[in-house]
Coordinates of C-alpha atoms in Angstrom, one line a residue:
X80 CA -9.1 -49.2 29.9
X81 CA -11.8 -47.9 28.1
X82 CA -12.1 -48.7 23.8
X83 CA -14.0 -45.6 23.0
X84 CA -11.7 -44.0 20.1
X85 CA -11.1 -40.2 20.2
X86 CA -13.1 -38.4 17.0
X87 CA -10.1 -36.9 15.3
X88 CA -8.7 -40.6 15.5
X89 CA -11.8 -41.9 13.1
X90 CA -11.2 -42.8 9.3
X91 CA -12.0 -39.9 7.3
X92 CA -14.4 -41.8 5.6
X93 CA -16.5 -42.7 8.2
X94 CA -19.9 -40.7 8.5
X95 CA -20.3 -37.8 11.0
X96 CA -19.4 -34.4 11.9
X97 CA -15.7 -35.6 12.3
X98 CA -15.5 -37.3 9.3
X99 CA -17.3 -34.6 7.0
X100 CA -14.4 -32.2 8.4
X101 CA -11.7 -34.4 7.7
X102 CA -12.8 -35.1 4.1
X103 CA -13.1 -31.3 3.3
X104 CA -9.9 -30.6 5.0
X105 CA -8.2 -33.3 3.0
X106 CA -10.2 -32.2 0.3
X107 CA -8.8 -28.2 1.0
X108 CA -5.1 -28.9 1.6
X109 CA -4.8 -29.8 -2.3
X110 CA -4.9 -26.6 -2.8
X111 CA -2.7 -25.7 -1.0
X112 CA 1.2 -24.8 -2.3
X113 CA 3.7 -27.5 -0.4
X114 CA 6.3 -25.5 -1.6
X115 CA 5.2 -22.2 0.8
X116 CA 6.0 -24.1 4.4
X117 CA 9.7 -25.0 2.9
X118 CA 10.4 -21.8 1.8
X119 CA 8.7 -19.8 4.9
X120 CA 10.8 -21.6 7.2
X121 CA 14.0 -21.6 5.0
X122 CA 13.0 -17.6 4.6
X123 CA 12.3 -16.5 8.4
X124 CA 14.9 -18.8 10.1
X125 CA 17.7 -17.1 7.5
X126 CA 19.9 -14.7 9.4
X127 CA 19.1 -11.9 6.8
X128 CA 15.6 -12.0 8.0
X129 CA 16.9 -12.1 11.7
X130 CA 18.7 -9.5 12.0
X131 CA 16.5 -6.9 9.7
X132 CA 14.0 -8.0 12.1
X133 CA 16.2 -6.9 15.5
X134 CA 17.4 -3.9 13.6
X135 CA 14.0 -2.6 12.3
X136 CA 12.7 -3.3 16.1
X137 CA 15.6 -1.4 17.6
X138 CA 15.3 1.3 15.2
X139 CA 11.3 1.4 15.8
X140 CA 12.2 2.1 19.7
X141 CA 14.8 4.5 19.5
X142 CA 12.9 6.8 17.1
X143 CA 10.1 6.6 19.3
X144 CA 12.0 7.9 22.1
X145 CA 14.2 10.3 20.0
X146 CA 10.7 11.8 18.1
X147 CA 9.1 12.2 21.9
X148 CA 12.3 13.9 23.2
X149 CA 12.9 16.4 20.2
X150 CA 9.1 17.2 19.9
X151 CA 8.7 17.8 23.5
X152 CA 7.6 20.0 25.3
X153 CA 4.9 20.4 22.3
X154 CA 3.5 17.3 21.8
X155 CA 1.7 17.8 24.6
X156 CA -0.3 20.7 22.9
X157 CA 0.6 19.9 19.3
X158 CA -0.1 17.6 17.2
X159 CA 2.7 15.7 16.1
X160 CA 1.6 12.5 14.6
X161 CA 2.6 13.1 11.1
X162 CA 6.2 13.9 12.7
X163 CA 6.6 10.6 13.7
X164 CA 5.1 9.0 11.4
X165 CA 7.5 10.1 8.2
X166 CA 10.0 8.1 10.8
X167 CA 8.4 5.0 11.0
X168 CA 7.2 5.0 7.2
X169 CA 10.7 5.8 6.4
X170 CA 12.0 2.6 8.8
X171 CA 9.2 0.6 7.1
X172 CA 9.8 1.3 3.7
X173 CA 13.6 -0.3 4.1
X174 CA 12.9 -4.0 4.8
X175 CA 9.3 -3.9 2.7
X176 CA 10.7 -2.4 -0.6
X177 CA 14.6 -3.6 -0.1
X178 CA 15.0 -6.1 1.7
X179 CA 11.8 -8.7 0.6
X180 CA 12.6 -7.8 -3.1
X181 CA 16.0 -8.9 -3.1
X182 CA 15.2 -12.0 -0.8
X183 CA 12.8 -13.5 -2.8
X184 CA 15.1 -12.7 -6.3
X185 CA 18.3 -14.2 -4.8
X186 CA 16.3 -17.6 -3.4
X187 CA 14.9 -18.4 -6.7
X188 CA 17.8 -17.3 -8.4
X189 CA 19.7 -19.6 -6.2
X190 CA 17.8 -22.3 -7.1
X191 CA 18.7 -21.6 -11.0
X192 CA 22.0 -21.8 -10.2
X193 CA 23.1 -24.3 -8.1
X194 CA 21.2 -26.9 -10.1
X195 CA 18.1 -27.7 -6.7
X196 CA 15.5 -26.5 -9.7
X197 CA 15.5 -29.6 -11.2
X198 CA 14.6 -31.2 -7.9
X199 CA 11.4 -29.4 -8.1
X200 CA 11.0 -29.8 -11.7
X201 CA 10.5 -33.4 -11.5
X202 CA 7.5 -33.5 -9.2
X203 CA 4.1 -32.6 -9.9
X204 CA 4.3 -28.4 -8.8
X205 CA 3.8 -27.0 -11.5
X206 CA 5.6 -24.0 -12.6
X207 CA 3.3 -21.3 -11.6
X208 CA 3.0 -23.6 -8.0
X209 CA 7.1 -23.0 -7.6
X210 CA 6.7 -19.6 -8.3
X211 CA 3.5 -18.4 -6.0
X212 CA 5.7 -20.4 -3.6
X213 CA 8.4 -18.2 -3.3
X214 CA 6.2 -15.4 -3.4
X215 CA 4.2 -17.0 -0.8
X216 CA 7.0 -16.8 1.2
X217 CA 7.9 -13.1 0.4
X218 CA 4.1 -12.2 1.3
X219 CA 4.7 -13.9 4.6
X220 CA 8.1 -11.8 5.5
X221 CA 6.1 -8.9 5.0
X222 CA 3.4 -9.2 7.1
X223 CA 6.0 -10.1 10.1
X224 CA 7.6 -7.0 9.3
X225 CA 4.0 -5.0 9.6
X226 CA 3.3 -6.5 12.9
X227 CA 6.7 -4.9 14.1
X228 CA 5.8 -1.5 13.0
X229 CA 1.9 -1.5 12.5
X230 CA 1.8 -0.7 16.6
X231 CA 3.6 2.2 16.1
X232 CA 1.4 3.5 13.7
X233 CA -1.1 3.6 16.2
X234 CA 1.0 5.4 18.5
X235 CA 1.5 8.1 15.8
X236 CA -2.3 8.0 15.6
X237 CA -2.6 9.3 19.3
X238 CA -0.2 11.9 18.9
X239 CA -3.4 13.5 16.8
X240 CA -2.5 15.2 13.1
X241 CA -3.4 11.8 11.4
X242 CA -6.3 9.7 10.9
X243 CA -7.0 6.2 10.0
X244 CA -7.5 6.7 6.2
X245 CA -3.8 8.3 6.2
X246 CA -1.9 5.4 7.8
X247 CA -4.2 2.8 5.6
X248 CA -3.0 4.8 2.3
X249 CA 0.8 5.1 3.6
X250 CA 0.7 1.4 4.5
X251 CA -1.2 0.3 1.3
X252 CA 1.6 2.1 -0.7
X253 CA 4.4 0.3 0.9
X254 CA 2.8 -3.1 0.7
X255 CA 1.6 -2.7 -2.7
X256 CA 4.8 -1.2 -3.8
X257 CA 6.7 -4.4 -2.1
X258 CA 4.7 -6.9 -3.8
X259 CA 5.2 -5.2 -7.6
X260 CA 8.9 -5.2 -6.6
X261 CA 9.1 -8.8 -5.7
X262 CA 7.0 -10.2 -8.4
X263 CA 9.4 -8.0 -11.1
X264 CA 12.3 -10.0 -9.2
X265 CA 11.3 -13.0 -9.5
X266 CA 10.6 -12.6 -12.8
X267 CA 14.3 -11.0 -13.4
X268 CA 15.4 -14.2 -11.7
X269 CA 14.4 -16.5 -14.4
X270 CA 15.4 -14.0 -17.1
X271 CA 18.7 -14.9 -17.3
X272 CA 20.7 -17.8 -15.8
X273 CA 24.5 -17.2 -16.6
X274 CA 26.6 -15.2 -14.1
X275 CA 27.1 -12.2 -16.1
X276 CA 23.6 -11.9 -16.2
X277 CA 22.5 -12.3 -12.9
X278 CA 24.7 -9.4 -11.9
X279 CA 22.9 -6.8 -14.6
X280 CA 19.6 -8.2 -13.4
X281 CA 20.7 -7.9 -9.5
X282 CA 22.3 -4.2 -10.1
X283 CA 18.6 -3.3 -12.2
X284 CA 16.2 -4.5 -9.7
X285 CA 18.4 -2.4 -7.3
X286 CA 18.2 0.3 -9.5
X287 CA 14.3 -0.4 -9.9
X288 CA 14.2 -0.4 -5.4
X289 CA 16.6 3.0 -5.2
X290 CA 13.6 4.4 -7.5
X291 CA 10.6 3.2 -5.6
X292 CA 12.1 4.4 -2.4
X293 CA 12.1 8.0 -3.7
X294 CA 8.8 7.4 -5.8
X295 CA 7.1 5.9 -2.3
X296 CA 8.7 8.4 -0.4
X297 CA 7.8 11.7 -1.8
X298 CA 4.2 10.5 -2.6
X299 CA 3.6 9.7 0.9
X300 CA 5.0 12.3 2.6
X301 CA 4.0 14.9 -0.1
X302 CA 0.9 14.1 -0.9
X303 CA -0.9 11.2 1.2
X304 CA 0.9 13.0 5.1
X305 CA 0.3 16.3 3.7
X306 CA -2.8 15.3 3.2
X307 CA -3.3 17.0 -0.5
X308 CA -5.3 13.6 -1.4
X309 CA -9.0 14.7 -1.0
X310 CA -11.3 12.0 -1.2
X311 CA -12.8 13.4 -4.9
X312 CA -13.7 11.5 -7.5
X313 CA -10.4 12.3 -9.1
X314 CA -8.3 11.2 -6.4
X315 CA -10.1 7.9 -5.9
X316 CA -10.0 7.6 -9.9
X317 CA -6.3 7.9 -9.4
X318 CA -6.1 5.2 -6.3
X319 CA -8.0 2.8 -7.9
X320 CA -6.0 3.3 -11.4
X321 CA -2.6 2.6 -9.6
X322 CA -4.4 -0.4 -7.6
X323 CA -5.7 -1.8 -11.0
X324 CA -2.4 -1.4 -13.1
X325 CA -0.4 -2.3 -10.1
X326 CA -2.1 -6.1 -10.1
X327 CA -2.3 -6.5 -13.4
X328 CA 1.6 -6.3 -13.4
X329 CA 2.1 -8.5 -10.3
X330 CA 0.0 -11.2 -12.1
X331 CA 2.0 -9.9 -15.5
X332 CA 5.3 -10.6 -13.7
X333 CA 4.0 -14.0 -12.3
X334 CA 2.9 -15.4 -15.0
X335 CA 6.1 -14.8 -17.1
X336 CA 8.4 -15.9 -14.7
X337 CA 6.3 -19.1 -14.4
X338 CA 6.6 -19.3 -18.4
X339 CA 10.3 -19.1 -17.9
X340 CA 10.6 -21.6 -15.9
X341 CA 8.2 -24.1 -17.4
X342 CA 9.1 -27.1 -19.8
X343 CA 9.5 -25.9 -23.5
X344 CA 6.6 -28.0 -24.3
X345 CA 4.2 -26.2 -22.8
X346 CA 2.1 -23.5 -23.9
X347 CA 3.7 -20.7 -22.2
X348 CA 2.5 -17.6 -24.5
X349 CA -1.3 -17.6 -24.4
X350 CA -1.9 -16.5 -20.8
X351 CA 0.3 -13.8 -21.0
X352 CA -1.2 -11.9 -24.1
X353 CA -4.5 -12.7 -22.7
X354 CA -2.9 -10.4 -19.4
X355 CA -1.1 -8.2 -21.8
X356 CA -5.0 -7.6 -23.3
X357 CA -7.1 -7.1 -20.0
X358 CA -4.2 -4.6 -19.2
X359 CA -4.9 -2.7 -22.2
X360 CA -8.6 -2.7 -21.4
X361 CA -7.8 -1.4 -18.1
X362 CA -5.8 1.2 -19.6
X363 CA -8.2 2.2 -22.2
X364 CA -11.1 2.7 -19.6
X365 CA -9.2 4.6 -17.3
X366 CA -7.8 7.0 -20.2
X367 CA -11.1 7.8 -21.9
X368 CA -13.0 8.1 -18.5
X369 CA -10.0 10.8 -17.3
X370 CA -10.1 12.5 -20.8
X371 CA -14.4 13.0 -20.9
X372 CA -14.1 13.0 -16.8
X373 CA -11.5 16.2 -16.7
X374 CA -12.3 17.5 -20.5
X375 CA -8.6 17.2 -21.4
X376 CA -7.5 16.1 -24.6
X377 CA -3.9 15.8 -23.1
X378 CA -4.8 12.7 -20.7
X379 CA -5.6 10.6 -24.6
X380 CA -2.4 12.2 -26.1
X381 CA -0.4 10.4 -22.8
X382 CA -2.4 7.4 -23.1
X383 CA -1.7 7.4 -26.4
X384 CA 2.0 7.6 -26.4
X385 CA 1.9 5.0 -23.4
X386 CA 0.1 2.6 -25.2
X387 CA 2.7 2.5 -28.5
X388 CA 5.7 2.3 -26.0
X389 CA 3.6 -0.8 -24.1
X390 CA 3.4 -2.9 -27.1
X391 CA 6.6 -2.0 -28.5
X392 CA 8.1 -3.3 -25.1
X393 CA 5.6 -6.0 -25.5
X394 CA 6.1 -7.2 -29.1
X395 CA 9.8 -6.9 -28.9
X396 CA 9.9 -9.5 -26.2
X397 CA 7.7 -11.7 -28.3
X398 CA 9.9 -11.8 -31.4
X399 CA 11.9 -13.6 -29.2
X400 CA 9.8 -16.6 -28.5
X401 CA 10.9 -19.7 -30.9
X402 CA 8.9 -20.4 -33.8
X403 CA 8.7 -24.2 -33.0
X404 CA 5.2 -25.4 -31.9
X405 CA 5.2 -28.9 -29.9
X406 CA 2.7 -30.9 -30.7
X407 CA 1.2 -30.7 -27.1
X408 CA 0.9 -27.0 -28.2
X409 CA -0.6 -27.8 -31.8
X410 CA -3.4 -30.2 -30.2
X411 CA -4.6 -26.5 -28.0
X412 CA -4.7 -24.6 -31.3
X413 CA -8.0 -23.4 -32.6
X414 CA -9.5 -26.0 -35.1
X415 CA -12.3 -23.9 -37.1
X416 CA -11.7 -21.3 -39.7
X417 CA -13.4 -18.6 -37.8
X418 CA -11.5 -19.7 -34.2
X419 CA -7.9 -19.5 -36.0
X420 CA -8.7 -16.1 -37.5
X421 CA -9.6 -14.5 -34.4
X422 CA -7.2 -17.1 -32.0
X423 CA -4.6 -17.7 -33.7
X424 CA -2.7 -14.7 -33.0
X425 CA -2.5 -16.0 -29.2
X426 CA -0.8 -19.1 -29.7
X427 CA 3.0 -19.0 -29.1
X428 CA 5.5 -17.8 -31.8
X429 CA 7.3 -14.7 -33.1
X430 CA 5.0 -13.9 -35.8
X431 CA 2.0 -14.2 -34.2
X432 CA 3.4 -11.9 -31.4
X433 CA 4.0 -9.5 -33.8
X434 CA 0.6 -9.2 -35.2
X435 CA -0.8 -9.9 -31.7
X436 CA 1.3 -6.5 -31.1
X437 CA -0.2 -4.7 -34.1
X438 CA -3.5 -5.2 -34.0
X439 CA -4.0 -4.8 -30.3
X440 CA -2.1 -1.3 -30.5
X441 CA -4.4 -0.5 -33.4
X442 CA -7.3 -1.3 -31.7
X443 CA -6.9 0.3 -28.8
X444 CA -5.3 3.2 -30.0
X445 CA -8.5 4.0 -32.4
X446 CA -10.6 3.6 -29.3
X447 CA -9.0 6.5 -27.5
X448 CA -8.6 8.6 -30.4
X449 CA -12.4 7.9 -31.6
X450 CA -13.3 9.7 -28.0
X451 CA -13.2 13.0 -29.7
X452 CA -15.4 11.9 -32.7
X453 CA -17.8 10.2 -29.8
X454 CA -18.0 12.9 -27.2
X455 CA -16.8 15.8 -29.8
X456 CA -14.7 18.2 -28.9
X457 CA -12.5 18.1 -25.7
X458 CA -10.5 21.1 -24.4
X459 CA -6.8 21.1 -25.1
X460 CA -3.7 21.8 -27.2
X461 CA -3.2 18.1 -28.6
X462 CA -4.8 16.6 -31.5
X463 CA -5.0 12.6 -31.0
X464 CA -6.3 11.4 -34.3
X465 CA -3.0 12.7 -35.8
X466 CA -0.9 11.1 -32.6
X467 CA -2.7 7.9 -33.0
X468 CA -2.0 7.4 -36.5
X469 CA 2.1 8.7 -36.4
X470 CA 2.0 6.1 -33.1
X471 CA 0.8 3.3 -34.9
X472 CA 2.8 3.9 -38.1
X473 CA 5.9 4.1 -35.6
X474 CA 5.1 1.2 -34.3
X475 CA 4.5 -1.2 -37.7
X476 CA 8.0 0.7 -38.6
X477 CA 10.3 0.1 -36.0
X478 CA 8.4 -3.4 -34.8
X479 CA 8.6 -4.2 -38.5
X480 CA 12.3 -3.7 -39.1
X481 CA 13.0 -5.3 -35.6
X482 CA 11.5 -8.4 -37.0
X483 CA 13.1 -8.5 -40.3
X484 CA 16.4 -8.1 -39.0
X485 CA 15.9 -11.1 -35.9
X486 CA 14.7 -13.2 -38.2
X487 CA 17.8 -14.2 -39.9
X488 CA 19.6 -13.5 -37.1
X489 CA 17.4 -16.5 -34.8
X490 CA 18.7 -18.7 -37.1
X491 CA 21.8 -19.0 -36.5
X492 CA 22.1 -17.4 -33.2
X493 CA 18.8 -19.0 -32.1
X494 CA 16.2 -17.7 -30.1
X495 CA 16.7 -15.2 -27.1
X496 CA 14.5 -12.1 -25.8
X497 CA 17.8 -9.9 -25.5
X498 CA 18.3 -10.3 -29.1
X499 CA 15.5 -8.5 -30.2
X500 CA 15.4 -5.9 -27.4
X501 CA 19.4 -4.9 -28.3
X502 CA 18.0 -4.7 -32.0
X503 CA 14.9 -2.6 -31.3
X504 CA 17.1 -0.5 -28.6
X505 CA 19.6 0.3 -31.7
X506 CA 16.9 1.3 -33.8
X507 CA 15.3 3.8 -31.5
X508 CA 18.7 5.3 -31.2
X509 CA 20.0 5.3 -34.5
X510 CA 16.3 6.9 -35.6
X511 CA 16.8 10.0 -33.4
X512 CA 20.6 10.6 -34.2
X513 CA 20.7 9.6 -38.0
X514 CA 18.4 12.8 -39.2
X515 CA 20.7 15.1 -37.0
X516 CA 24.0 13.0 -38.4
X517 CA 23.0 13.9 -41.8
X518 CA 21.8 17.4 -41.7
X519 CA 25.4 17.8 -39.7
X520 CA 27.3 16.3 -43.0
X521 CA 25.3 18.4 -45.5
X522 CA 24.5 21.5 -44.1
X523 CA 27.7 21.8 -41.4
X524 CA 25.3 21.9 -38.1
X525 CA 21.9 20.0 -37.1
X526 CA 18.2 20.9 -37.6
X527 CA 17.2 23.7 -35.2
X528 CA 13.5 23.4 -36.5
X529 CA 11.7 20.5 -37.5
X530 CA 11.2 19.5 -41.3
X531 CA 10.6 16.3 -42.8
X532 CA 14.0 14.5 -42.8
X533 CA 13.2 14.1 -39.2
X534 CA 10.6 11.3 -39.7
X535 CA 12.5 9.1 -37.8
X536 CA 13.1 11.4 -35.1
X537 CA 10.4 9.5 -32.5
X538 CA 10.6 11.9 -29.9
X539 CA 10.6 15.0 -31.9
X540 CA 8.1 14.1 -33.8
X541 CA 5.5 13.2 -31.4
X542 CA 6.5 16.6 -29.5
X543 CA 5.6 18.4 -32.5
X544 CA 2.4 16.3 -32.7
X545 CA 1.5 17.3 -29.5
X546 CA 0.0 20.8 -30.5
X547 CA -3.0 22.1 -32.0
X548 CA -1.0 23.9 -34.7
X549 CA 1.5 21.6 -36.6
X550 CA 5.4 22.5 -37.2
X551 CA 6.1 22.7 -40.9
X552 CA 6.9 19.2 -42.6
X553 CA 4.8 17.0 -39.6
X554 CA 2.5 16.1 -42.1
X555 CA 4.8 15.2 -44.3
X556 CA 6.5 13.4 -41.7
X557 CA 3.2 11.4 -40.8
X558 CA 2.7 10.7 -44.8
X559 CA 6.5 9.1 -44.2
X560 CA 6.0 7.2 -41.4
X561 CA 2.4 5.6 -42.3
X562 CA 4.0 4.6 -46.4
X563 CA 7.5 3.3 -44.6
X564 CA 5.3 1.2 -41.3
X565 CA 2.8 0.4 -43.9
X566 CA 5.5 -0.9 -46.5
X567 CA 7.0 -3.3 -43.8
X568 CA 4.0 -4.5 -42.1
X569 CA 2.8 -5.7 -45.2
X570 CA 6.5 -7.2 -46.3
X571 CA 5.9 -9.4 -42.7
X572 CA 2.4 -10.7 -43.3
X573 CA 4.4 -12.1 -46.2
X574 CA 6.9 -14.1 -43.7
X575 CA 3.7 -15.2 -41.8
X576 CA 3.0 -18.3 -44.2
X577 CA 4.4 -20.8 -41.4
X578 CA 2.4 -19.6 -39.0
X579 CA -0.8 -20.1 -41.2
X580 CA 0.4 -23.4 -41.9
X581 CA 0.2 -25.1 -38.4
X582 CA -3.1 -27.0 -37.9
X583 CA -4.5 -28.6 -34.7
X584 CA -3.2 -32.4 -34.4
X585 CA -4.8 -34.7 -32.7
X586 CA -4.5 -36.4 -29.2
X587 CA -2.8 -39.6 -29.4
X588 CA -4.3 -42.9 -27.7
X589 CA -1.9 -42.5 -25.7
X590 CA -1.7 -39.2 -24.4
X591 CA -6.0 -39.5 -24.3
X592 CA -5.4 -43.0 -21.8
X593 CA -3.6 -41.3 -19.0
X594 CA -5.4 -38.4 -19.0
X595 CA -8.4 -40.3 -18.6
X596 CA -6.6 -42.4 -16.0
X597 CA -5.3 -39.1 -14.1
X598 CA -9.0 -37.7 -14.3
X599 CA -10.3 -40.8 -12.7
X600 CA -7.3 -40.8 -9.8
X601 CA -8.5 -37.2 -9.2
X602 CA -12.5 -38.0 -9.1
X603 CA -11.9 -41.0 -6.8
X604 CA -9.8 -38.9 -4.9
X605 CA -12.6 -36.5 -4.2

């Protein structure tokens, strides 16, 4: 018998070609997720995914036969691929923007609930690790599902009346539209963990699919298969705008359902207003360029508008973060003067997110408005310097007031994200009904033109502020708003002395010798 050893059966660390690929294979697979093979084959032996699977192949074939037989004779002189293909899209769109979604929601929800999350808790994945996992898996279902249907595609493509950039748009939709909806489901998974709950956040993100089905559906058969998308510079403007904002919300989503999950001591705020930042960026760019691109002074007045109800959203969600800093939180925070006053408003708590909120808004706000000072005058009907300042006074106002009433209310409730969304929701109501309540007590009937008792009326103001030519009393109004946002901005930096309190603590001996240890388990590992 001969002794000669096969290669692959060598110690890693001997030298050679074998053992330089082992190392760096070794090396690779710590990068890898271990939580993506459990979950793929938990995911694709399911019997969900089984039958969708034989149903979406059964439906693929009997349209295929039932579009030949009702387009003949013609399809032999006509072209017919975009026929068929509105079938197949439609067949396609089921299991990609259904079916995936509401997989990959219920299996990490499912791990919330039957108590397996502590399982994974207790090993070294990290939160984010547990999360890519699942989607991971989700990505994985979906690219089974395109090699079901991706054929007949090409078939359609044959049939003539289509071409290659048409089925790439169509199937870049639908995958692109799958992926936002599953990363907004996992995050709804770890919003909230009682049973009530999980049945409003189940019945929304079905609500959220119903809508992308129709959304998906009448772009791509309206536009992208009646082939009204030219390749212009506005039309790729557009594609790479929904591309850009599309990701940044997948990573959005990610990232805060990793933060729900993760230990409270962990610093689970600052990556998510640096997102919540670089979206704004994003949004900014693509608003100005439209606006100078097109010479429309609408496009700023929606960006605008967009951008107020984005950090409204935004900050409301962040007065509900606890105001309690751990001290492995306090040893990241910034330690010179000049580092906490521009960086301090990214470490965790409600009152930084608040002027986190404010001052992003402000700034970018100013920079769309200040496109009209820079590039003088652009054609249209709106006037964005007088948008941008009753949008920012709006949003100190009703931001403001949102925060003064949660604050008490934290205390003795404690912390929760749905208190200060039911108090902001409230708000917005009551400030649209409360100007039409009272002209209705003194007067006998409600406005029927605008005046200045309607300050609080967001969304008829901002209509009004949308011309050239001002109603009477939307000056007034703006006066109003900026003195009452102003008022309670201020009246909160007041409440912000505990935040400017908290200085960066030191790493313990401790906590300094096992990172050092960990460091040097990882280099020796390498």
């Amino acid at each position: 018998m001969s002794n000669v050893s096969h290669p692959l059966l060598d110690d890693a660390d001997q030298p050679g070609w074998w053992g330089w690929i082992d190392r760096n294979t070794e090396r690779g697979t710590r990068f890898l997720n271990p939580i993506l093979i459990k979950e793929a084959r938990q995911a694709l032996k399911s019997k969900q995914f089984g039958v969708t699977f034989f149903l979406l192949l059964l439906a693929s074939w009997f349209w295929m036969v039932i579009g030949v037989v009702m387009a003949s004779p013609d399809i032999y002189y006509v072209p017919s691929g975009v026929y068929l293909m509105t079938g197949y899209f439609l067949l396609l769109s089921v299991p990609m923007i259904a079916m995936v979604p509401l997989a990959a929601h219920r299996s990490l929800a499912a791990e919330l609930d039957e108590g397996t999350f502590e399982l994974l808790a207790i090993t070294k994945l990290s939160a984010l690790r547990i999360v890519t996992g699942k989607l991971g898996s989700a990505v994985l279902q979906m690219l089974v599902y395109f090699a079901a249907l991706v054929p007949a595609f090409g078939f359609c493509y044959l049939l003539r009346g289509i071409d290659l950039v048409m089925i790439s748009l169509t199937l870049g939709l639908v995958f692109m539209a799958s992926l936002l909806l599953t990363t907004f489901g996992l995050l709804l998974a770890t919003a909230v963990q009682n049973k009530a709950g999980q049945i409003f956040a189940l019945l929304f993100l079905l609500f959220c699919i119903l809508m992308a089905e129709v959304f998906c559906g009448s772009f791509a058969i309206g536009v992208v298969m009646a082939q009204q998308l030219t390749w212009e510079v506005g039309s790729f403007n557009f594609l790479l705008l929904f591309g850009a904002v599309a990701i940044s919300f997948m990573v959005l989503f990610v990232q805060a359902a990793a933060a729900r999950i993760a230990p409270v001591t962990e610093n689970r705020s600052t990556r998510l207003r640096w997102i919540m930042f670089i979206q704004q960026l994003l949004w900014v760019a693509a608003m100005a360029g439209a606006a100078f691109y097109d010479n429309d002074a609408e496009i700023l007045f929606f960006g605008i508008v967009m951008l107020g109800a984005y950090w409204t959203l935004m900050g409301t969600l962040m007065l509900g973060e606890s105001a309690e800093l751990s001290p492995r939180v306090l040893r990241t925070m910034p330690q010179t003067t000049f580092g906490r006053m521009m960086l301090l408003w990214l470490c965790p708590g409600p009152g930084t997110g608040f002027m986190f909120a404010i001052l992003s808004a402000i700034a970018g706000i100013a920079t769309l408005s200040s496109v009209v000072i820079v590039f003088g005058k652009i054609a249209g009907s709106s006037n964005p310097v007088m948008t941008s300042g009753i949008v920012v006074g709006y949003l100190m106002m009703y931001l403001g007031a949102t925060r003064l009433i949660v604050l008490p209310l934290s205390r003795r409730i404690g912390n929760s994200f749905l208190l200060p969304v039911s108090v902001m929701v409230i708000l917005l109501v009551l400030g649209v009904v409360t100007p039409s309540i009272f002209m209705a007590i003194t007067t006998g009937a409600p406005s029927s033109q605008y005046g200045a008792q309607e300050f609080t009326n967001w969304m008829w103001t901002l209509s009004e502020s949308s011309g050239s030519r001002f109603a009477f009393g939307v000056e007034m109004s703006a006066f109003l708003i900026a003195v009452i946002g102003g008022g309670l901005f201020v009246l909160n930096l007041f409440l912000l002395v505990r935040e400017f309190s908290y200085r960066r603590v030191s790493v313990p001996a401790r906590v300094a010798a096992d990172d050092q240890e960990q460091s040097s388990v990882v280099a020796l590992g390498e």
